[in-house]
Coordinates of C-alpha atoms in Angstrom, one line a residue:
X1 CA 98.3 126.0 20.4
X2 CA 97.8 123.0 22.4
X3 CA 101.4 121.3 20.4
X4 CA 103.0 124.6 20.7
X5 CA 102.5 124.2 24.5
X6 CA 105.0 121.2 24.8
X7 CA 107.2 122.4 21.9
X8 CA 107.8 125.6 23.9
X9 CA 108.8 123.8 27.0
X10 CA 110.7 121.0 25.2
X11 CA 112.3 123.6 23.1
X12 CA 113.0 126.4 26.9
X13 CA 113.9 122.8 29.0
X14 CA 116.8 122.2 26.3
X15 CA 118.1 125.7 26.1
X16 CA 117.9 126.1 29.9
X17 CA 119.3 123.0 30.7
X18 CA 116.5 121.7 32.9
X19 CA 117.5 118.3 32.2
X20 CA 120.4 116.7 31.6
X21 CA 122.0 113.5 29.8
X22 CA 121.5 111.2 32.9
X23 CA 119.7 113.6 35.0
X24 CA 117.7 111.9 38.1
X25 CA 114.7 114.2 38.4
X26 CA 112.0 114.1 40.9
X27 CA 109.1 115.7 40.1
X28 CA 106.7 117.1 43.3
X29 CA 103.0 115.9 42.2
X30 CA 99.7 116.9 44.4
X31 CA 97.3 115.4 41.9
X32 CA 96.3 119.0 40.7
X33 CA 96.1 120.3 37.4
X34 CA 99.0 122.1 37.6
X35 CA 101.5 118.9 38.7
X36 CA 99.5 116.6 36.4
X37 CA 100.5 118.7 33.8
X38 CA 103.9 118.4 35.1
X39 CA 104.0 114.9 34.9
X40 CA 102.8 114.7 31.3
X41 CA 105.4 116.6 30.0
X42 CA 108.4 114.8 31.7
X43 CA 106.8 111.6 30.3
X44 CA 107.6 113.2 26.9
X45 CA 110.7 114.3 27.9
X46 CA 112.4 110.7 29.3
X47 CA 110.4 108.9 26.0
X48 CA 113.3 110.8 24.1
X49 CA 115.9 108.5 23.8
X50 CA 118.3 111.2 23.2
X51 CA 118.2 113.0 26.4
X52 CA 118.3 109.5 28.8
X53 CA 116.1 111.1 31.6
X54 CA 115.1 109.1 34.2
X55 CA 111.6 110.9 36.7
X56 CA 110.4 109.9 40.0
X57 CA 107.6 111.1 41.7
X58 CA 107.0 112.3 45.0
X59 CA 103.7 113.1 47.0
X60 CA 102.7 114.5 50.0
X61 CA 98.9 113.3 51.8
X62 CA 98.4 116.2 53.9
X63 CA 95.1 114.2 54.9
X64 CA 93.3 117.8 55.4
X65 CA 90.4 116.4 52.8
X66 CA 88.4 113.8 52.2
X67 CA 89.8 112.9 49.0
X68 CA 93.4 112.7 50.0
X69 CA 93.2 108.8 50.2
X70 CA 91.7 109.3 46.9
X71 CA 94.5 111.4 45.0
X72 CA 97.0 108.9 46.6
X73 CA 95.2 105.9 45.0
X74 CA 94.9 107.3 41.9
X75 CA 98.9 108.3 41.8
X76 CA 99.8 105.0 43.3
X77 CA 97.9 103.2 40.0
X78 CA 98.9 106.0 37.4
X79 CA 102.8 105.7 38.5
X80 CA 102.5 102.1 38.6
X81 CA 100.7 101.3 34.9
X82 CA 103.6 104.3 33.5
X83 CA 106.0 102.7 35.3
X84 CA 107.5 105.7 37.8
X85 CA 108.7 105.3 40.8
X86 CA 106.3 106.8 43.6
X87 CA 107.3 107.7 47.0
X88 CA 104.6 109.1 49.5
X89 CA 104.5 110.7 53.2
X90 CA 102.0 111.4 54.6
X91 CA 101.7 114.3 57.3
X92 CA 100.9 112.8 60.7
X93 CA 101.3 115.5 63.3
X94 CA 99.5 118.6 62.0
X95 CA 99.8 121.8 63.3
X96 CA 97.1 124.5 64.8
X97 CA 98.2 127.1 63.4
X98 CA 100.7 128.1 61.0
X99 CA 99.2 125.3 58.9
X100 CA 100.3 126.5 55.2
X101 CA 104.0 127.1 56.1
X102 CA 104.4 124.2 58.3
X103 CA 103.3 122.4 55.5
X104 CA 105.5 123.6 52.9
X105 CA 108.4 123.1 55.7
X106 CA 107.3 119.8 56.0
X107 CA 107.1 118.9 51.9
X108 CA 111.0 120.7 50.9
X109 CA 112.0 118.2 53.9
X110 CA 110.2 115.3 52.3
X111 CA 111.9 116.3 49.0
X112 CA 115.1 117.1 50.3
X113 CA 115.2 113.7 52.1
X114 CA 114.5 111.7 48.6
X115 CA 117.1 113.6 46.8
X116 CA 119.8 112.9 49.0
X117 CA 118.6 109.1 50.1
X118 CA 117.6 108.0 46.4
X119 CA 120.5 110.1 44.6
X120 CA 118.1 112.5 42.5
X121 CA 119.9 115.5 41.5
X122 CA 116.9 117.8 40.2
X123 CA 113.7 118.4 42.0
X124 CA 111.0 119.7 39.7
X125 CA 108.0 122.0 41.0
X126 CA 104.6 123.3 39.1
X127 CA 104.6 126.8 39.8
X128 CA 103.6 128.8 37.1
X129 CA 103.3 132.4 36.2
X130 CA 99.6 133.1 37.8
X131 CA 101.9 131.7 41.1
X132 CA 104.6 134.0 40.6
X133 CA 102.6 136.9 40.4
X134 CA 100.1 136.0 43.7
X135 CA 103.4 135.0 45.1
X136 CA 105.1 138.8 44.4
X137 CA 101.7 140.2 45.2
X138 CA 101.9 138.9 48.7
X139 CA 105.6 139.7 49.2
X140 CA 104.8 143.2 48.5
X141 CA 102.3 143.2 51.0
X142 CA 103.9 141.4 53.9
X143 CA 107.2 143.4 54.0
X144 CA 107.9 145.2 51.1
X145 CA 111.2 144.5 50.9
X146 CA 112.9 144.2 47.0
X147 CA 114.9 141.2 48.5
X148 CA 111.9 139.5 48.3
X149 CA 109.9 141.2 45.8
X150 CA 110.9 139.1 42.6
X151 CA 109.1 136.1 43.8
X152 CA 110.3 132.3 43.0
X153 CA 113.7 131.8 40.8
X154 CA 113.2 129.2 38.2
X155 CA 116.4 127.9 38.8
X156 CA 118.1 127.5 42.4
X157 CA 120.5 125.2 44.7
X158 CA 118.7 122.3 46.4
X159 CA 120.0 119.5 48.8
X160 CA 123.2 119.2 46.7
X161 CA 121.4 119.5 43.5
X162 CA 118.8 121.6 41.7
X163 CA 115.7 123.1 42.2
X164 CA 113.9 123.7 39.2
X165 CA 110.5 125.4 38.1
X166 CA 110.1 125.2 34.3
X167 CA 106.5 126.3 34.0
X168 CA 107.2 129.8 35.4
X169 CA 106.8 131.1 31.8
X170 CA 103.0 129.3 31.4
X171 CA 100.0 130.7 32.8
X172 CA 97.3 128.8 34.7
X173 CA 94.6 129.3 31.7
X174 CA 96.9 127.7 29.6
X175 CA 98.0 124.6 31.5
X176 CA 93.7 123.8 32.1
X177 CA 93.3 124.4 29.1
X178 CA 96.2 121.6 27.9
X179 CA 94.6 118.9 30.1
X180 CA 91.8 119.6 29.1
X181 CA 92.9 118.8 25.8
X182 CA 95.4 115.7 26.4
X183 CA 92.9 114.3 28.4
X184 CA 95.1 114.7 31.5
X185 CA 92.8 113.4 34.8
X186 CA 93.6 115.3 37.9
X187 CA 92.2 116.5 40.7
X188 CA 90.7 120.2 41.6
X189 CA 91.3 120.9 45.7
X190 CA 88.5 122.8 47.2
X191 CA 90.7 124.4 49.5
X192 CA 92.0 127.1 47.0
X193 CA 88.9 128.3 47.5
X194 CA 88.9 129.5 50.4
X195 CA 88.9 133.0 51.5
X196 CA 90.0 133.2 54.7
X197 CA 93.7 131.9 53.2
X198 CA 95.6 135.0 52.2
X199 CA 97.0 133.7 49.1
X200 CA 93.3 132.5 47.4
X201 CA 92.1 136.1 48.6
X202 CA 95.1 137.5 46.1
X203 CA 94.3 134.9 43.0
X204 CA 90.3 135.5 43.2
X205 CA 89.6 139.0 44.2
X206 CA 93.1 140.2 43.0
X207 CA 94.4 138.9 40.1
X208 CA 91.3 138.8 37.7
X209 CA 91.0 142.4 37.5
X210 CA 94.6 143.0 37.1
X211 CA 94.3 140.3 33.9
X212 CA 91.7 142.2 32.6
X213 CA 93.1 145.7 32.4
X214 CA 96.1 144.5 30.3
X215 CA 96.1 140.6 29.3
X216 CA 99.7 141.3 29.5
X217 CA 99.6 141.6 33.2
X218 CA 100.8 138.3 33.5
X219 CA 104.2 138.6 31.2
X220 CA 104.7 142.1 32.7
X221 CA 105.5 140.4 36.3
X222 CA 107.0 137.7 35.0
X223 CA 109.6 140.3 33.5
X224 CA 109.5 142.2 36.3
X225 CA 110.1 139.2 38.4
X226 CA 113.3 138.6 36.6
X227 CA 114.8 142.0 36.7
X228 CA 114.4 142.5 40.0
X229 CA 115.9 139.0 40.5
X230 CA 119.2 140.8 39.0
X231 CA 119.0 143.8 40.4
X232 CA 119.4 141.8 44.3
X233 CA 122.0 139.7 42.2
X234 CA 123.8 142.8 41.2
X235 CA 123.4 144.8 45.1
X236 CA 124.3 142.0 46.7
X237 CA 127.7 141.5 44.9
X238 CA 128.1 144.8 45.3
X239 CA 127.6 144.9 49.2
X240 CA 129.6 141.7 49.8
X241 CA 132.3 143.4 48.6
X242 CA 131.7 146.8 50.4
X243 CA 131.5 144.6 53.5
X244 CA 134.7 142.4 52.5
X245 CA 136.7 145.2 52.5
X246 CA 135.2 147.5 55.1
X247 CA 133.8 145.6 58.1
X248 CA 135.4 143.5 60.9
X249 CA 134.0 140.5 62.0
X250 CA 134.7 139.2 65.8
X251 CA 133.8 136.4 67.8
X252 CA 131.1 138.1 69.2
X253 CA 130.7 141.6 67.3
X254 CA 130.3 143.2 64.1
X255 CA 132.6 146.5 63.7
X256 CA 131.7 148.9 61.0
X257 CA 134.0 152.0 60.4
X258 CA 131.0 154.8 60.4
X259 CA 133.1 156.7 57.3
X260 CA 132.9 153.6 55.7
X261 CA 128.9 154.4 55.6
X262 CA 128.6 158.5 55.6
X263 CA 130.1 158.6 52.6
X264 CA 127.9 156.6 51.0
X265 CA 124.6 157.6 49.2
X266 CA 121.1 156.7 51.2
X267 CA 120.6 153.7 49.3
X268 CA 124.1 152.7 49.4
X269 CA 124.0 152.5 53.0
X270 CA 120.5 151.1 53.5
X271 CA 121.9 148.0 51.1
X272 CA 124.8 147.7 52.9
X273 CA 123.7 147.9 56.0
X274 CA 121.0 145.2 54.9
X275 CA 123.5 143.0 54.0
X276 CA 124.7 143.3 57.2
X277 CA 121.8 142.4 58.9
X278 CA 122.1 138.8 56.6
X279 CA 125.7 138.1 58.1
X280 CA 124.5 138.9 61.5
X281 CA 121.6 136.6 61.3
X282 CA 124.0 134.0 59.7
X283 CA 126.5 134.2 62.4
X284 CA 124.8 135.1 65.5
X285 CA 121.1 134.4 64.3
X286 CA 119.9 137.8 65.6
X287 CA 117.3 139.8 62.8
X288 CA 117.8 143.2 62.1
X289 CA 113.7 144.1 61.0
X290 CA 113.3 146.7 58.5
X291 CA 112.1 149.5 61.0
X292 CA 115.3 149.0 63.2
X293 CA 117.4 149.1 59.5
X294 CA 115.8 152.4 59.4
X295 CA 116.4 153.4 63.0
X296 CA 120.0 152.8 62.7
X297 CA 119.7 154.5 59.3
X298 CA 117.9 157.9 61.0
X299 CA 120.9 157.6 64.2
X300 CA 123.7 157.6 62.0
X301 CA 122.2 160.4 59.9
X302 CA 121.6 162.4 63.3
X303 CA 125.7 162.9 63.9
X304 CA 125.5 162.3 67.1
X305 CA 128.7 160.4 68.1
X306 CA 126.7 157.9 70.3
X307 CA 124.1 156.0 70.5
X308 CA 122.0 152.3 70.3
X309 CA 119.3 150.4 68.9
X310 CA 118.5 147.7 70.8
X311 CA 117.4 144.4 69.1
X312 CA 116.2 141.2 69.8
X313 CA 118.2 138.5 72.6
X314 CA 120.0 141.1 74.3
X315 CA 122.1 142.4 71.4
X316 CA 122.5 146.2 70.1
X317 CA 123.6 148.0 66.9
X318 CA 125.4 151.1 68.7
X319 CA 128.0 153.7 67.4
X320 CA 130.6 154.6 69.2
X321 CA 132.5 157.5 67.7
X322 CA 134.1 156.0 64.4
X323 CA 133.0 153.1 64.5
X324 CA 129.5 151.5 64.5
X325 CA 129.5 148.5 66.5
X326 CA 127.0 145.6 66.4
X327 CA 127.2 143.2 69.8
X328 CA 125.8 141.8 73.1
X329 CA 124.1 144.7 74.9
X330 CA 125.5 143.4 77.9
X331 CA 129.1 144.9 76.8
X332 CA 127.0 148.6 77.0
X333 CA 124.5 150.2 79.7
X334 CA 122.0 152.4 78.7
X335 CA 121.5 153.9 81.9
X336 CA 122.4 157.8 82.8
X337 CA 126.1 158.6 83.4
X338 CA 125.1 159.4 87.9
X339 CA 122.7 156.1 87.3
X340 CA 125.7 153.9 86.5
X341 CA 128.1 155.1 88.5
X342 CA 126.6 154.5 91.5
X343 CA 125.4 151.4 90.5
X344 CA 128.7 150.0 90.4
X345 CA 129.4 146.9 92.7
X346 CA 133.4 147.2 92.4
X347 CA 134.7 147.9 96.2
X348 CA 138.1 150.0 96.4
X349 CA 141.2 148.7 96.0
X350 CA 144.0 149.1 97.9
X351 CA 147.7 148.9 96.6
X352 CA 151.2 149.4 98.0
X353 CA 154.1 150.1 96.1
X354 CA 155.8 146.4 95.0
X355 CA 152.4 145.1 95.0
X356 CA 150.1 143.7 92.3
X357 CA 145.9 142.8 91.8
X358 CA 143.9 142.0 88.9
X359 CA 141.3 144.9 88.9
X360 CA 139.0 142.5 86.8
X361 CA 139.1 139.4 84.8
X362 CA 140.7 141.7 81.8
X363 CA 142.4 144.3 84.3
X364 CA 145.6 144.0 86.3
X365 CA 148.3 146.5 87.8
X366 CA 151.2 146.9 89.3
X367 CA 153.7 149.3 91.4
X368 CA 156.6 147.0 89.9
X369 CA 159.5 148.0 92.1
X370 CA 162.5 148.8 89.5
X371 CA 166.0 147.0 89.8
X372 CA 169.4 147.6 88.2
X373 CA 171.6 145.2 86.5
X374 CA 175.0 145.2 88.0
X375 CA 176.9 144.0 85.0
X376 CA 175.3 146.4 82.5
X377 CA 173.7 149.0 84.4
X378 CA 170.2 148.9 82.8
X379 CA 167.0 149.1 84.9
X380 CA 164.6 146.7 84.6
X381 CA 161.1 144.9 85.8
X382 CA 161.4 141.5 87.3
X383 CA 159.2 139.3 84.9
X384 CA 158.5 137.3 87.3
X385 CA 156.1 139.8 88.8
X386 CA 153.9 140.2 85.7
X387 CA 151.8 137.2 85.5
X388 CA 151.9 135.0 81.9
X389 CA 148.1 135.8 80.6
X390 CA 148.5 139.2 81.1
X391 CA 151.9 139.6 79.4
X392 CA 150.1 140.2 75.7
X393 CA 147.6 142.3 76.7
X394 CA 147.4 146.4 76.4
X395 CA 149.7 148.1 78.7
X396 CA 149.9 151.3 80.1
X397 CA 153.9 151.7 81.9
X398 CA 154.7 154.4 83.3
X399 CA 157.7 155.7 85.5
X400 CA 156.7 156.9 89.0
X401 CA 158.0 159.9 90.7
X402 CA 159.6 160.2 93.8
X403 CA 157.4 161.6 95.6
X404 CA 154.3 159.0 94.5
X405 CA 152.7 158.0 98.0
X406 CA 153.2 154.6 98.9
X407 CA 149.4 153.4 98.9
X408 CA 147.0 154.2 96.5
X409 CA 143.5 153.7 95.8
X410 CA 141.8 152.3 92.3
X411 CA 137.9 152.7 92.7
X412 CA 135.7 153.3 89.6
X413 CA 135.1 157.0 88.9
X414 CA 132.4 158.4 90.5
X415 CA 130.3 162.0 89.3
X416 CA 132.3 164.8 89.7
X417 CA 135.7 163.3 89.4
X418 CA 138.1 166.0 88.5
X419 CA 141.8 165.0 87.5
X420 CA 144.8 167.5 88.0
X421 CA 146.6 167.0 84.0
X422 CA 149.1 169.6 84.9
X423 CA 149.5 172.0 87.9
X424 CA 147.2 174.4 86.0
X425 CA 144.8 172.1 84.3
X426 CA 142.1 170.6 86.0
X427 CA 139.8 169.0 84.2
X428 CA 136.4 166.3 84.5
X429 CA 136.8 163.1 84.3
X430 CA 133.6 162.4 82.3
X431 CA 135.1 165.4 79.8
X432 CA 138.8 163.4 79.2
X433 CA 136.5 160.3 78.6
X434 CA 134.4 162.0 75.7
X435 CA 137.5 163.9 74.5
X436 CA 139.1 160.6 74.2
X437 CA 136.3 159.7 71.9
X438 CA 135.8 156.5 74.8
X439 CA 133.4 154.2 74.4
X440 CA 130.4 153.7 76.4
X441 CA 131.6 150.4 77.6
X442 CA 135.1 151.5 78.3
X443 CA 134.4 154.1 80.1
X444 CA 131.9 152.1 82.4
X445 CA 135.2 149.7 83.7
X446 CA 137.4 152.7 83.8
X447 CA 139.2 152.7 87.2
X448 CA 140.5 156.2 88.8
X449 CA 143.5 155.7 90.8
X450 CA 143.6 158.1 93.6
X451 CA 145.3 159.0 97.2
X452 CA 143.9 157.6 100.4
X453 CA 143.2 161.4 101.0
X454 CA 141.3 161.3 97.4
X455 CA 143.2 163.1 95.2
X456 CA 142.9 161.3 91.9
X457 CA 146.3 160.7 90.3
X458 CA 145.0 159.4 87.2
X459 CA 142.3 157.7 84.9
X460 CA 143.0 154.3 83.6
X461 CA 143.9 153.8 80.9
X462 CA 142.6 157.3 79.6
X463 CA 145.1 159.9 81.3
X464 CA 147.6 160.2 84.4
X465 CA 148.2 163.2 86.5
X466 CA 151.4 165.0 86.2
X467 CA 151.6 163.9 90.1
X468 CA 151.9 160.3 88.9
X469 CA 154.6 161.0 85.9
X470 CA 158.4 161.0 86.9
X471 CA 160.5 163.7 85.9
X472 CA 163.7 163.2 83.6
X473 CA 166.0 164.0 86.9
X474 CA 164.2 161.5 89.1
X475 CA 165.6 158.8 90.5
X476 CA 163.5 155.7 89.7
X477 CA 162.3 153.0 91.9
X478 CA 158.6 152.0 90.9
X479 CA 157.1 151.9 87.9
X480 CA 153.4 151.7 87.2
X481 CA 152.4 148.8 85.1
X482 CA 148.4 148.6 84.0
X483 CA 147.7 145.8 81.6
X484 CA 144.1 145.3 80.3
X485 CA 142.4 143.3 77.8
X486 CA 140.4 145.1 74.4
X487 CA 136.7 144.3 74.7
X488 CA 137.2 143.2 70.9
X489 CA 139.9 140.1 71.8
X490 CA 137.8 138.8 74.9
X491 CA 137.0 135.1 74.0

């Protein structure tokens, strides 16, 4: 048994490829019996001529026992008398809480450091099948997520090289019980046996009766671990290209046409939308948590043809109509339709025909008196007028009728506002707005342009009143010229 222990992972290292001719490997050792074990069998591995491995060894003191110093002696004088080279940090500046991730943070830097500095191109861990299975154990509990549910990959990308853990397939009996036999000296930490660490709670209290009602318990994750490591494989190749193909990504927004979900099956979208969540928190570093996933998941389901989640930093998932929209909450305001009208700081503005304003830092108009080319005859706009950033914006251009006062009045809408469409159609404001399908945040900058008197004489860039269109037989002198800048383009 104790032979067939190294021929097996001799024999699974060749087929998998953990080594290669010339590979640099550095191999993580603690002094446990796990790492020791490790170590023993990469020594067999580089004595084979025929696979020209060279090993390293790299240690971390975490100088949280007593016998830290003495684990670090002993490596020192076992590396030195097997000839390996050793390289050792030890952890200065520790943490008060936190401790067990800062210190795995503080080891994969160690080891990604070495790698890159001393030109190894595999590092080479101990964890072994009774750590997979605490390890998806605890996964399960935390967050239940299936992302995360298949525990550690044997193989993975690590500071430009590998990562590699090739006693995945061993249990813990069996590596004891192959030092034991070898003779291999190493070191027992006391500190796995405490309780009050989450993951010693799962290996003592948990585990053992789970070994006991099937002694395959330990196999059965390890398969499991695997399939569910391609099954994310599979979903996530499957949602990039869902998402290359259906979602826009902006400077400062993620657009997502709402079709492009609802006709989708539940778990479709909640993958999809998952994977969304990973771009976001690539690009903008913003989490989508799993109970805001389903809140956006319950909205969209609810057909209504607006609405938000808010998330963390100021930023929102929100739909708006066709299109669900994640961005800066500060584009949106969730306060009541009165509520934000009349918080709105924007004084009136007055314009006379031939004159032009920006409205905002994306809005500007014009009464562009029209002129006549004497040689041709054709009517045109003086470009001159129209300044040069606003020349690519949107435009709305519109003839103006003879009659069109001479002063107007752009203010933002207000409650109430009604708009004369035809002489026989009067309608709200606030309706054209949602008959439009019009965003949130578009119709919060909307400006009404009205008569001193009041009369509104259109909605910008929504609608105009048929007192503000020219008719074919009219003579014309100004034209109205609104140019405005898509929320989507702003930089």
């Amino acid at each position: 048994m104790l032979v067939d222990l190294a021929q097996v992972f001799l024999k699974k290292g060749r087929e998998q490829k953990f080594w290669l001719p010339n590979s640099q490997i550095l191999l993580a050792v603690s002094g446990g019996v796990d790492s020791m074990v490790l170590l023993h069998l990469m020594e067999l591995v580089r004595g084979d001529a025929d696979n020209h491995v060279a090993i390293g060894v790299a240690h971390i003191n975490h100088q949280l026992r007593p016998e830290s110093l003495e684990e670090e002696a002993f490596l020192r004088e076992y590396c030195q008398q097997h000839q390996i080279p050793l390289f050792v940090k030890r952890w200065e500046s520790l943490p008060t809480a936190g401790m067990e991730e800062a210190a795995r943070k503080f080891r994969y830097q160690f080891f990604s450091e070495l790698m890159r500095e001393s030109h190894y191109d595999t590092l080479m861990t101990a964890h072994h099948g009774d750590d997979q299975l605490e390890t998806m154990l605890m996964k399960m509990l935390r967050d239940g997520n299936v992302q995360t549910a298949g525990g550690m990959k044997e193989k993975r990308a690590f500071a430009g090289g590998r990562l590699i853990r090739p006693l995945l397939s061993f249990g813990k009996e069996e590596l004891l019980t192959y030092a034991q036999a070898q003779e291999i000296h190493y070191y027992d930490d006391a500190t796995n046996y405490l309780l009050e660490v989450q993951r010693n709670r799962i290996r003592q209290l948990v585990v053992p009766p789970l070994k006991a009602e099937n002694t395959q318990a330990l196999a059965h994750f390890g398969q499991l671990a695997q399939q569910l490591q391609w099954l994310t494989e599979w979903q996530q190749q499957h949602s990039r290209r869902w998402f290359d193909r259906e979602v826009t990504v902006k400077s400062e927004s993620l657009h997502v046409p709402v079709a492009a979900l609802t006709t989708l099956t539940a778990g479709e979208q909640f993958f999809n939308l998952q994977y969304c969540g990973q771009r976001i928190r690539e690009n903008w570093q913003v989490t989508l948590s799993q109970e805001q996933l389903q809140q956006v998941l319950r909205s969209l389901a609810g057909g209504k043809p607006q609405w938000s989640v808010t998330l963390a930093g100021g930023w929102q998932f929100r739909r708006e109509y066709d299109t669900l929209v994640f961005g800066p909450a500060s584009l949106v305001t969730t306060a009541s339709e009165p509520d934000r009208l009349a918080e709105s700081k924007e004084q009136p503005i007055h314009l006379k025909l031939g004159e032009t304003t920006f409205l905002s830092q994306h809005e500007w108009v014009g009464l562009l008196a029209v002129h006549q080319d004497a040689a041709s005859g054709n009517f045109y706009i003086n470009a001159d007028d129209i300044p040069e950033k606003v020349k690519l914006w949107s435009e709305i251009d519109q003839p103006l009728p003879v009659q069109f006062p001479t002063e107007v009045v752009f203010r933002k809408r207000q409650a109430g506002d009604r708009i004369q469409l035809t002489n026989a159609l009067r309608k709200k404001v606030s309706r054209i707005l949602i008959d439009k399908k019009t965003p949130n945040e578009m119709r919060e900058r909307s400006w009404v342009m009205a008569t001193k008197e009041g009369q509104l004489l259109g909605v910008l860039p929504q609608a105009l009143s048929y007192l503000s269109i020219a008719q074919e037989t009219d003579k014309i002198h100004y034209r109205l010229l609104y140019k405005y800048q898509e929320v989507a383009n702003r930089g």
